[in-house]
């Protein structure tokens, strides 16, 4: 039989993978299982295989992993979550991929999709949301955007990696139902709907088994159930906690990074192999994904570095501004006799003070916040963005709050360890005392104070009633200052909605019921809240959040009407079409995120009162009406049944609810479900 050549790109992918496996010696195969340094695999010079290179990047190509290059710093993950925009998620993915390729990398270590279980998680700013539906929807789009450019996405951190405290030694203890309903959907959808090429196995263990050696996660779920064809890479140094090289090989871990001080170091790996602790076919099984991805990304073909043309970079910078502007959440905008303070009206505000410690602060710096730190070619701070826009509005900048017609006060956190940063969790949800005092002083001097928050997750705000307007701007990336000005001056009508609940106090959050649930006891973190994460917990216990999941105001108003269901009885796996009319009832163009929740009115297991199962972002001119449509399928009605190990929708009454937030439901309708 004619020998196939893995270099022949006209061959079918699986033939090429087989040909390469046949061409590699066992020694070469073993050498490909661990990195040669932080960012690349070992080469195989005999076959002309160069190192496969990766870069950090849930929010841009990271400085430290791209030969110290400067790249577009996009708003952080939680901001993309707050945009609720599939289109922006997709465009972001494509831009990220182009810059990754430009830096000569074949894979980007993102998106980061762990669920925001505790608001104290130091990495909340990197993740999208507390809700599995929103999480999976955005993840799929980011992955598709990245991979359509021939760059591999690496979705992380698999799985149930929800805090930084003791992240290398913890075990997340949770039910199969919580895993399936809350923590896995984004990973599952990334594989099933977007064919993601790589998955990063987390530092933590899940129910006592280290994620890097979990056959249940890596073999059974990822490959067996979902059909994953890519490779699993360990989080950096995560393999150290595993039992042995063979346990990881057998579970299907393809690549250990960074390959230093590791179980996959050539010696221990070789020893395990020659002692017969794993077979060559098991080695092939765990390695084949990496080889496949080398081919899918064109790594084995000519020309791996594709420079980004300057025009495209400008587009990416503009995209960073659009994402930031669409992610900004108007939390509060009190309407008094003379109207609301926002958007800033030059007829009422001729002198503006821009104050606070975050007005001039840069947030996009190397390693700032940890591995996601991106260093952009420039950064527009809030003050700079506002100054650029003030001239056109005919406003004067003053430094004294008492002298101004209005004050914009920038406060928040930073990417310092212990705040919004990797490795440590936050200690408190409160702002630093000095900033609390600053709010109080400023409001005393000038009641027209708009507080703009620069931070990465929920904060408590005992001061919320004392100020007329509050804006959540997250970490808005390199163009953040301009995006903030866009919203404050009304050039962009805010359309961001909270992707996480803001509690009134920490103890109101589901993960903060005891030390067991956070930070955990004896290296175990007990997910006692089970599926009641985020708003599911607030709703179940009737707790009033400070700002609910899905909340975000606009400078216009939207009316909801005409909710229709395609049937009032749903049988078996029939789908249900849902439609309604949304109108812009105000006098400004704007966008509304229409949220669809499902409620199972009677069930043999306890279910959350509301579960998000759809959302549409609709842009409307004043007076314009649009129809929004959704399709609900079996899985949207089902819970994960541990007895039958399957998704199960039970007979009975269900409700569909449409709203502007989880606590602002505008329309609802019921239907009956009947199985088979
Ligand atoms: C982080 C990952 C990151 C990796 C490489 C780890 O500490 O958890 O998210 O991709 O380092 O920098």
XYZ file of C-alpha atoms and ligand atoms in Angstrom:
688
model
C 0.000 0.000 0.000
C 1.224 3.496 -0.818
C 2.588 5.322 2.206
C 0.642 8.478 3.050
C 2.563 11.660 3.827
C 1.220 13.764 6.699
C 2.562 16.885 4.942
C 0.172 16.386 2.048
C -2.567 18.898 2.838
C -4.799 17.480 0.101
C -5.293 14.342 2.210
C -8.281 13.927 4.448
C -7.557 15.202 7.980
C -7.841 11.822 9.707
C -5.509 10.232 7.129
C -2.950 12.927 7.840
C -3.215 12.383 11.592
C -2.763 8.640 11.133
C 0.168 9.194 8.799
C 1.836 11.470 11.323
C 1.273 9.047 14.190
C 2.844 6.357 12.028
C 5.804 8.575 11.193
C 6.605 9.550 14.800
C 8.760 7.308 16.964
C 7.603 6.575 20.508
C 10.333 8.883 21.819
C 9.115 11.705 19.616
C 5.534 11.112 20.680
C 6.523 11.230 24.335
C 8.444 14.452 23.750
C 5.352 16.121 22.293
C 3.366 15.562 25.469
C 4.913 18.439 27.432
C 5.910 21.970 26.525
C 9.512 22.957 25.976
C 8.933 26.278 27.716
C 6.040 28.448 28.813
C 4.530 29.035 25.402
C 5.563 26.318 22.972
C 5.785 22.584 22.425
C 8.998 20.763 21.541
C 9.909 20.573 17.865
C 10.476 17.324 15.973
C 13.364 18.377 13.736
C 13.580 15.005 11.939
C 10.101 15.569 10.513
C 10.389 19.337 10.184
C 7.741 19.935 12.885
C 8.242 23.293 14.523
C 7.065 24.225 18.026
C 3.316 24.804 18.282
C 2.965 28.175 20.005
C 0.232 29.537 22.212
C -0.618 32.876 23.755
C -2.646 33.958 26.734
C -5.630 35.958 25.837
C -9.165 36.102 27.053
C -9.043 39.881 26.453
C -6.370 40.342 23.800
C -3.010 38.869 22.911
C -1.114 39.012 26.173
C 2.191 40.830 26.326
C 4.081 38.178 28.263
C 3.204 35.340 25.884
C 3.645 37.078 22.553
C 7.313 38.019 22.497
C 6.459 41.129 24.556
C 4.291 42.605 21.850
C 1.692 45.341 22.174
C -1.799 44.369 21.109
C -5.386 45.549 21.207
C -6.628 45.523 24.798
C -10.320 44.697 24.639
C -12.719 45.157 27.542
C -12.448 42.246 29.974
C -14.731 39.188 29.865
C -17.363 40.465 32.266
C -17.807 43.499 30.007
C -18.441 41.285 26.995
C -20.902 39.445 29.218
C -22.656 42.735 29.995
C -22.991 43.542 26.285
C -25.191 40.436 25.823
C -24.177 40.664 22.178
C -23.559 37.586 20.027
C -22.331 39.771 17.173
C -19.745 41.554 19.275
C -18.604 38.258 20.777
C -18.063 36.873 17.294
C -16.259 39.972 16.023
C -14.109 39.988 19.135
C -13.106 36.357 18.527
C -12.130 37.084 14.938
C -10.059 40.119 15.931
C -8.334 38.189 18.691
C -7.469 35.417 16.257
C -6.023 37.803 13.679
C -3.714 39.308 16.294
C -2.794 35.883 17.655
C -1.750 34.815 14.162
C 0.030 38.131 13.766
C 2.096 37.265 16.831
C 3.008 33.903 15.264
C 0.824 31.877 17.615
C -1.545 29.065 16.687
C -3.711 29.015 19.735
C -5.163 31.539 22.109
C -5.800 30.578 25.719
C -9.391 31.714 25.858
C -12.264 32.276 26.164
C -12.386 31.951 29.960
C -15.855 30.724 30.814
C -16.053 29.722 34.442
C -19.311 30.644 36.105
C -19.224 33.585 38.513
C -20.179 31.562 41.575
C -18.793 33.929 44.193
C -18.504 37.666 43.595
C -15.217 37.568 45.512
C -13.445 35.494 42.855
C -10.370 37.480 41.847
C -10.953 36.441 38.246
C -14.616 37.477 38.006
C -13.486 40.246 35.649
C -12.195 37.635 33.163
C -15.372 35.557 33.076
C -18.682 36.379 31.419
C -21.514 35.705 33.817
C -23.280 33.735 36.552
C -25.781 32.326 34.054
C -25.154 29.175 32.009
C -27.291 30.195 29.021
C -25.620 33.583 28.555
C -22.263 31.928 29.161
C -22.722 29.302 26.500
C -24.161 31.726 23.962
C -21.208 34.103 24.192
C -18.630 31.296 24.402
C -19.866 29.687 21.210
C -19.606 32.971 19.321
C -16.135 33.797 20.612
C -14.892 30.308 19.704
C -16.445 30.464 16.232
C -14.952 33.908 15.666
C -11.482 32.728 16.664
C -11.483 29.441 14.786
C -12.913 30.753 11.538
C -9.517 32.432 11.204
C -7.705 29.115 11.541
C -6.527 29.805 15.076
C -7.380 27.349 17.847
C -9.457 28.571 20.758
C -8.691 26.979 24.120
C -11.707 27.208 26.372
C -10.816 27.310 30.055
C -10.760 26.281 32.909
C -12.391 22.852 32.750
C -14.222 22.458 35.120
C -15.838 23.993 38.218
C -12.896 26.335 38.694
C -14.648 29.113 40.542
C -12.255 30.680 42.985
C -8.582 31.517 43.339
C -8.133 30.768 47.043
C -6.159 27.490 47.257
C -6.699 27.019 43.566
C -3.922 24.443 43.170
C -5.117 22.128 45.935
C -8.883 22.543 46.147
C -11.525 20.082 45.188
C -14.888 21.461 44.079
C -17.505 19.219 45.641
C -20.730 19.371 43.696
C -23.625 17.319 42.428
C -23.760 15.944 38.923
C -26.876 18.036 38.413
C -25.151 21.313 39.333
C -22.211 20.381 37.130
C -24.471 19.675 34.153
C -26.922 22.528 34.593
C -24.608 25.328 35.698
C -20.909 24.676 35.204
C -20.625 22.591 32.030
C -23.015 24.101 29.464
C -20.495 26.591 28.024
C -17.886 23.843 27.567
C -20.428 21.459 26.138
C -21.774 24.019 23.660
C -18.256 25.084 22.665
C -17.593 21.477 21.647
C -20.979 20.547 20.206
C -21.882 23.839 18.509
C -18.495 25.414 17.796
C -16.139 22.401 17.520
C -13.634 24.002 19.873
C -10.134 22.660 19.212
C -8.701 22.834 22.690
C -9.809 22.709 26.305
C -7.703 23.669 29.316
C -8.000 21.325 32.287
C -8.206 23.294 35.519
C -6.048 23.437 38.645
C -8.788 22.152 40.918
C -10.124 18.689 41.415
C -13.775 17.889 40.888
C -15.244 15.638 43.555
C -11.783 14.529 44.583
C -10.288 13.806 41.148
C -7.784 16.304 39.710
C -9.279 17.803 36.544
C -6.122 16.894 34.568
C -6.572 13.204 35.295
C -10.344 13.030 35.302
C -11.431 10.342 32.929
C -15.018 11.292 33.684
C -14.471 14.863 32.465
C -11.953 14.297 29.693
C -12.843 10.897 28.283
C -16.485 10.326 29.111
C -18.013 13.780 28.843
C -15.702 15.720 26.548
C -14.884 13.039 23.999
C -17.513 10.380 24.573
C -20.648 12.426 24.994
C -19.814 15.672 23.219
C -17.536 14.392 20.447
C -14.473 16.562 21.168
C -11.760 16.001 18.560
C -9.153 18.506 19.760
C -6.656 18.270 22.617
C -6.723 18.912 26.321
C -3.917 21.057 27.706
C -3.257 21.325 31.418
C -3.430 24.676 33.135
C 0.115 25.810 33.829
C 1.664 23.469 36.445
C -1.737 21.878 37.151
C -0.398 18.382 36.481
C 1.795 18.592 39.568
C -1.108 17.618 41.776
C -2.044 14.550 39.775
C -1.158 11.015 40.822
C 0.931 9.951 37.860
C 1.757 10.472 34.222
C -0.181 7.395 33.235
C -3.314 8.605 35.020
C -3.260 11.750 32.857
C -2.428 9.906 29.641
C -5.238 7.443 30.262
C -7.663 10.286 30.949
C -6.700 11.821 27.620
C -4.648 14.839 28.681
C -2.789 15.705 25.478
C -0.307 18.358 26.518
C 1.165 19.363 29.819
C 2.211 22.984 30.169
C 4.560 24.524 30.672
C 6.423 21.239 30.866
C 8.779 22.109 33.665
C 8.703 20.290 36.986
C 6.079 18.078 35.580
C 4.748 14.581 35.448
C 5.142 14.568 31.693
C 8.814 15.426 31.781
C 10.457 13.033 29.426
C 12.074 10.860 32.112
C 9.011 9.999 34.238
C 6.911 9.656 31.143
C 9.408 7.361 29.477
C 9.751 5.314 32.627
C 6.004 4.882 32.915
C 5.789 3.910 29.277
C 8.631 1.367 29.322
C 7.329 -0.123 32.550
C 4.098 -0.762 30.672
C 1.977 1.593 32.742
C 0.357 2.904 29.586
C 0.339 1.590 26.058
C 1.298 3.178 22.765
C -2.312 3.214 21.660
C -3.246 5.112 24.848
C -0.446 7.539 24.059
C -1.738 7.921 20.496
C -5.235 8.529 21.820
C -4.153 11.412 24.029
C -1.704 12.873 21.483
C -3.823 12.659 18.344
C -5.878 15.735 19.272
C -2.785 17.954 19.326
C -1.658 16.603 15.954
C -5.129 17.189 14.536
C -5.111 20.773 15.767
C -1.635 21.318 14.326
C -3.206 20.446 10.981
C -6.425 22.382 11.467
C -4.455 25.530 12.247
C -2.129 25.055 9.285
C 0.824 24.718 11.622
C 2.359 21.950 9.538
C 1.889 23.921 6.347
C 3.936 26.916 5.207
C 3.596 30.432 6.641
C 2.471 30.545 10.246
C 2.934 34.224 10.950
C 0.374 36.360 9.148
C 1.043 40.016 9.977
C -1.972 42.158 10.862
C -2.312 45.063 8.420
C -2.404 48.468 10.180
C -5.901 49.155 8.816
C -7.176 46.053 10.534
C -5.581 47.095 13.811
C -7.476 50.389 13.640
C -10.651 48.379 13.164
C -9.823 46.333 16.243
C -9.352 49.501 18.283
C -12.727 50.738 17.093
C -14.216 47.351 17.976
C -12.738 47.638 21.474
C -14.570 50.960 21.819
C -17.866 49.526 20.558
C -17.705 46.576 22.932
C -16.882 48.882 25.829
C -19.727 51.250 24.975
C -22.233 48.420 24.610
C -21.141 46.855 27.865
C -21.548 49.903 30.075
C -24.455 49.438 32.453
C -26.484 52.403 33.582
C -27.326 51.187 37.074
C -29.180 54.245 38.256
C -30.325 57.537 36.704
C -32.753 59.289 39.004
C -35.372 61.434 37.313
C -36.013 64.660 39.218
C -38.263 67.621 38.340
C -35.716 68.950 35.887
C -35.098 65.493 34.366
C -32.251 63.033 34.796
C -28.596 63.938 35.111
C -27.595 61.605 32.292
C -26.965 61.999 29.454
C -25.035 65.171 30.226
C -26.926 68.116 28.809
C -24.754 71.095 27.791
C -27.750 73.371 28.396
C -27.628 72.439 32.086
C -23.994 71.558 32.589
C -21.460 74.110 31.465
C -18.873 73.362 34.138
C -17.961 69.721 34.677
C -15.597 68.276 37.269
C -13.994 64.900 36.524
C -12.631 63.515 39.776
C -11.714 60.350 41.624
C -8.730 58.014 41.736
C -9.747 56.085 38.616
C -10.134 59.100 36.299
C -6.535 59.005 35.140
C -5.650 55.402 35.964
C -4.510 53.005 33.285
C -5.780 49.453 33.538
C -4.144 47.841 30.525
C -0.611 46.974 31.550
C 1.642 43.908 31.258
C 0.510 41.082 33.547
C -1.919 43.488 35.188
C -4.582 41.235 36.687
C -2.493 38.142 35.994
C -2.208 36.062 32.853
C -4.790 38.085 30.930
C -2.777 41.335 31.081
C -2.537 42.991 27.662
C -0.307 45.959 26.865
C -1.875 48.053 24.132
C -0.126 50.659 21.950
C -2.061 53.371 23.841
C -4.838 53.680 26.408
C -7.548 56.338 26.596
C -8.208 56.940 30.270
C -11.639 58.188 31.392
C -10.376 61.736 31.857
C -8.795 61.794 28.411
C -11.951 60.450 26.767
C -14.142 63.022 28.482
C -11.760 65.902 27.719
C -11.802 64.994 24.022
C -15.601 65.159 23.984
C -16.172 68.186 26.235
C -15.060 70.755 23.700
C -17.742 69.748 21.226
C -20.307 69.985 24.030
C -19.030 73.462 24.939
C -18.268 72.408 28.503
C -15.503 73.646 30.727
C -13.455 71.315 32.916
C -13.171 72.488 36.504
C -11.337 70.861 39.356
C -13.510 71.973 42.234
C -16.619 69.879 42.839
C -18.355 72.799 44.528
C -17.885 75.040 41.515
C -19.163 72.493 38.947
C -22.690 72.018 37.612
C -22.070 68.280 37.742
C -19.323 65.931 38.862
C -18.267 62.653 37.285
C -16.541 60.684 40.022
C -14.439 57.706 38.913
C -13.962 55.120 41.622
C -13.495 51.382 41.701
C -10.820 48.744 42.034
C -7.683 47.792 40.160
C -5.850 44.728 38.960
C -3.649 44.545 42.055
C -3.495 41.105 43.731
C -6.297 40.821 46.263
C -8.592 42.968 44.119
C -9.522 42.074 40.523
C -6.620 39.773 39.877
C -5.598 36.168 39.426
C -4.179 33.974 42.230
C -6.031 35.658 45.118
C -9.677 36.363 45.786
C -11.048 39.650 47.030
C -11.512 39.966 50.788
C -14.603 42.129 50.661
C -17.285 43.440 48.350
C -16.913 46.928 49.792
C -14.973 49.706 48.146
C -11.861 50.883 50.015
C -12.723 53.201 52.908
C -10.982 56.189 51.326
C -13.196 55.947 48.289
C -16.322 55.669 50.415
C -15.264 58.844 52.183
C -14.585 60.497 48.851
C -18.109 59.741 47.624
C -19.562 61.214 50.781
C -17.455 64.381 50.593
C -18.128 64.895 46.899
C -21.886 64.479 47.230
C -21.869 66.916 50.122
C -20.139 69.493 47.923
C -22.189 68.715 44.863
C -25.360 66.602 44.856
C -25.171 66.296 41.055
C -22.560 63.595 41.325
C -22.444 60.748 38.829
C -20.447 57.800 40.122
C -18.694 55.784 37.409
C -17.309 52.437 38.555
C -14.184 50.918 37.058
C -13.970 47.366 38.366
C -14.521 43.752 37.500
C -17.507 42.461 39.424
C -20.157 43.041 42.062
C -19.625 45.685 44.745
C -21.755 46.605 47.715
C -23.004 50.200 47.638
C -24.467 51.399 50.895
C -24.085 54.854 49.381
C -26.260 54.109 46.314
C -29.232 56.136 47.591
C -27.090 59.216 48.113
C -26.108 59.752 44.472
C -28.440 60.443 41.540
C -26.591 58.372 38.924
C -24.378 55.265 38.911
C -22.647 53.804 35.871
C -20.814 50.448 35.794
C -18.035 50.678 33.178
C -16.069 47.470 34.124
C -12.482 47.335 32.828
C -13.266 48.860 29.471
C -9.995 48.276 27.619
C -7.715 50.607 25.679
C -10.543 52.733 24.234
C -12.463 52.794 27.510
C -12.281 56.558 28.086
C -13.906 57.260 24.742
C -16.596 54.635 25.282
C -17.422 56.133 28.677
C -17.685 59.592 27.095
C -19.904 58.109 24.354
C -22.360 56.989 27.016
C -22.137 59.975 29.384
C -22.724 62.451 26.550
C -25.493 60.346 25.007
C -23.754 59.575 21.697
C -24.349 55.946 22.620
C -27.501 55.012 24.483
C -26.473 52.531 27.201
C -27.580 48.978 26.524
C -25.392 46.907 28.844
C -27.190 44.645 31.323
C -25.723 43.052 34.419
C -24.449 39.525 33.682
C -24.128 38.979 37.448
C -26.354 39.844 40.403
C -25.092 42.604 42.692
C -25.965 41.601 46.273
C -26.674 44.117 49.024
C -24.198 42.300 51.230
C -21.844 39.402 50.780
C -23.872 37.025 52.976
C -26.758 37.294 50.520
C -24.711 35.465 47.872
C -25.206 31.728 47.402
C -21.566 30.792 47.941
C -21.305 32.680 51.223
C -23.521 30.724 53.539
C -20.666 29.214 55.543
C -16.915 28.631 55.433
C -17.591 25.270 53.816
C -19.098 26.936 50.779
C -16.360 29.567 50.593
C -13.406 29.431 50.838
C -13.947 25.783 51.801
C -12.705 23.499 54.546
C -9.816 21.122 54.403
C -9.207 21.685 50.682
C -12.829 20.977 49.839
C -15.187 23.656 48.591
C -18.751 22.478 49.065
C -21.177 23.774 46.464
C -24.096 23.398 48.882
C -26.187 25.909 46.944
C -26.280 23.273 44.177
C -28.000 24.682 41.064
C -29.102 27.818 42.916
C -26.283 30.036 41.682
C -26.638 33.782 41.059
C -30.208 35.001 40.588
C -31.462 31.421 41.003
C -30.503 31.770 44.686
C -31.892 35.295 45.166
C -35.191 34.229 43.578
C -35.488 30.995 45.546
C -34.966 32.723 48.887
C -36.820 35.932 48.036
C -33.699 38.043 48.657
C -33.747 41.538 47.220
C -30.481 42.143 45.381
C -28.934 45.595 45.162
C -29.160 45.340 41.367
C -30.614 42.185 39.826
C -29.238 39.993 37.084
C -30.137 41.458 33.687
C -30.599 44.992 35.024
C -29.509 47.996 32.974
C -31.246 51.290 32.226
C -31.479 53.217 28.986
C -32.016 56.848 27.992
C -35.191 55.703 26.281
C -38.060 53.407 27.333
C -39.224 50.139 25.801
C -42.708 48.702 25.727
C -43.394 44.992 25.525
C -46.583 43.602 24.008
C -48.213 40.785 22.071
C -46.547 37.732 23.602
C -47.557 34.699 21.569
C -46.720 31.020 21.883
C -47.022 28.800 18.825
C -48.957 26.208 20.865
C -50.387 25.828 24.323
C -49.475 22.135 24.524
C -45.996 20.881 23.802
C -45.489 17.177 23.266
C -42.257 15.165 23.417
C -39.484 16.994 21.630
C -41.690 19.467 19.772
C -40.353 22.984 19.743
C -42.201 26.029 20.965
C -42.004 29.319 19.078
C -42.275 32.453 21.183
C -42.760 35.940 19.782
C -43.507 39.421 21.077
C -43.374 43.056 20.002
C -40.896 45.496 21.454
C -41.306 49.223 20.848
C -39.086 52.149 21.543
C -41.505 54.442 23.360
C -39.004 57.233 24.002
C -37.410 59.877 21.843
C -33.919 58.426 21.420
C -32.642 55.469 19.437
C -31.473 52.661 21.686
C -31.121 48.962 22.260
C -33.010 46.681 24.592
C -31.949 43.225 25.691
C -35.166 41.214 25.738
C -34.676 38.331 28.162
C -36.643 35.111 28.050
C -36.984 33.053 31.202
C -38.663 29.688 31.675
C -40.326 28.525 34.857
C -41.334 24.943 35.569
C -44.379 25.290 37.815
C -44.382 21.810 39.319
C -41.546 19.324 39.281
C -40.405 16.307 41.281
C -37.132 18.107 42.037
C -36.738 21.680 43.184
C -36.030 23.980 40.254
C -35.058 27.648 40.115
C -38.086 29.967 39.875
C -36.599 31.454 36.677
C -34.031 30.161 34.212
C -32.763 32.288 31.337
C -33.252 30.457 28.043
C -32.946 33.201 25.463
C -32.113 36.849 24.886
C -32.236 39.205 21.911
C -30.584 42.583 21.673
C -32.809 44.819 19.549
C -31.839 48.277 18.253
C -34.819 50.538 17.700
C -35.339 54.073 16.452
C -37.793 56.231 18.429
C -41.310 54.983 17.761
C -40.058 51.851 16.027
C -41.448 48.399 16.841
C -39.799 45.061 16.143
C -40.860 41.492 16.588
C -38.555 39.276 18.632
C -38.672 35.528 18.179
C -37.320 32.637 20.169
C -37.442 28.884 19.787
C -37.521 26.689 22.869
C -36.557 23.024 22.632
C -36.718 20.040 24.945
C -33.477 20.838 26.687
C -34.746 24.340 27.525
C -37.499 22.761 29.581
C -35.466 19.979 31.108
C -33.435 19.556 34.269
C -30.612 17.050 34.658
C -32.045 13.962 36.311
C -29.406 12.194 38.377
C -31.409 8.963 38.614
C -31.710 8.448 34.885
C -28.458 10.333 34.098
C -30.309 12.256 31.408
C -32.057 15.555 30.696
C -35.670 15.297 31.702
C -38.673 17.540 31.076
C -41.564 16.494 33.283
C -45.218 16.719 32.354
C -47.041 19.739 33.652
C -47.390 23.487 33.467
C -44.613 25.785 32.400
C -44.405 29.542 32.062
C -42.523 31.674 29.562
C -41.594 35.102 30.882
C -40.202 38.028 28.912
C -38.525 40.855 30.704
C -36.050 43.658 30.807
C -34.277 42.022 33.765
C -34.788 38.983 35.983
C -36.749 41.270 38.319
C -38.558 43.295 35.665
C -40.791 40.782 33.918
C -43.150 42.433 31.466
C -45.084 39.570 29.859
C -45.803 35.951 30.589
C -47.792 33.054 29.189
C -48.273 29.436 30.151
C -48.246 26.135 28.312
C -48.583 22.460 29.133
C -45.840 19.970 28.517
C -46.565 16.300 27.885
C -43.842 13.755 27.304
C -43.798 11.383 24.311
C -3.953 30.581 34.325
C -4.411 30.370 32.895
C -3.358 30.874 31.948
C -2.045 30.176 32.231
C -0.910 30.631 31.333
C -2.543 30.044 34.567
O -2.066 30.455 35.791
O -4.858 29.978 35.210
O -5.632 31.019 32.689
O -3.761 30.717 30.623
O -1.665 30.452 33.564
O -0.511 31.918 31.632
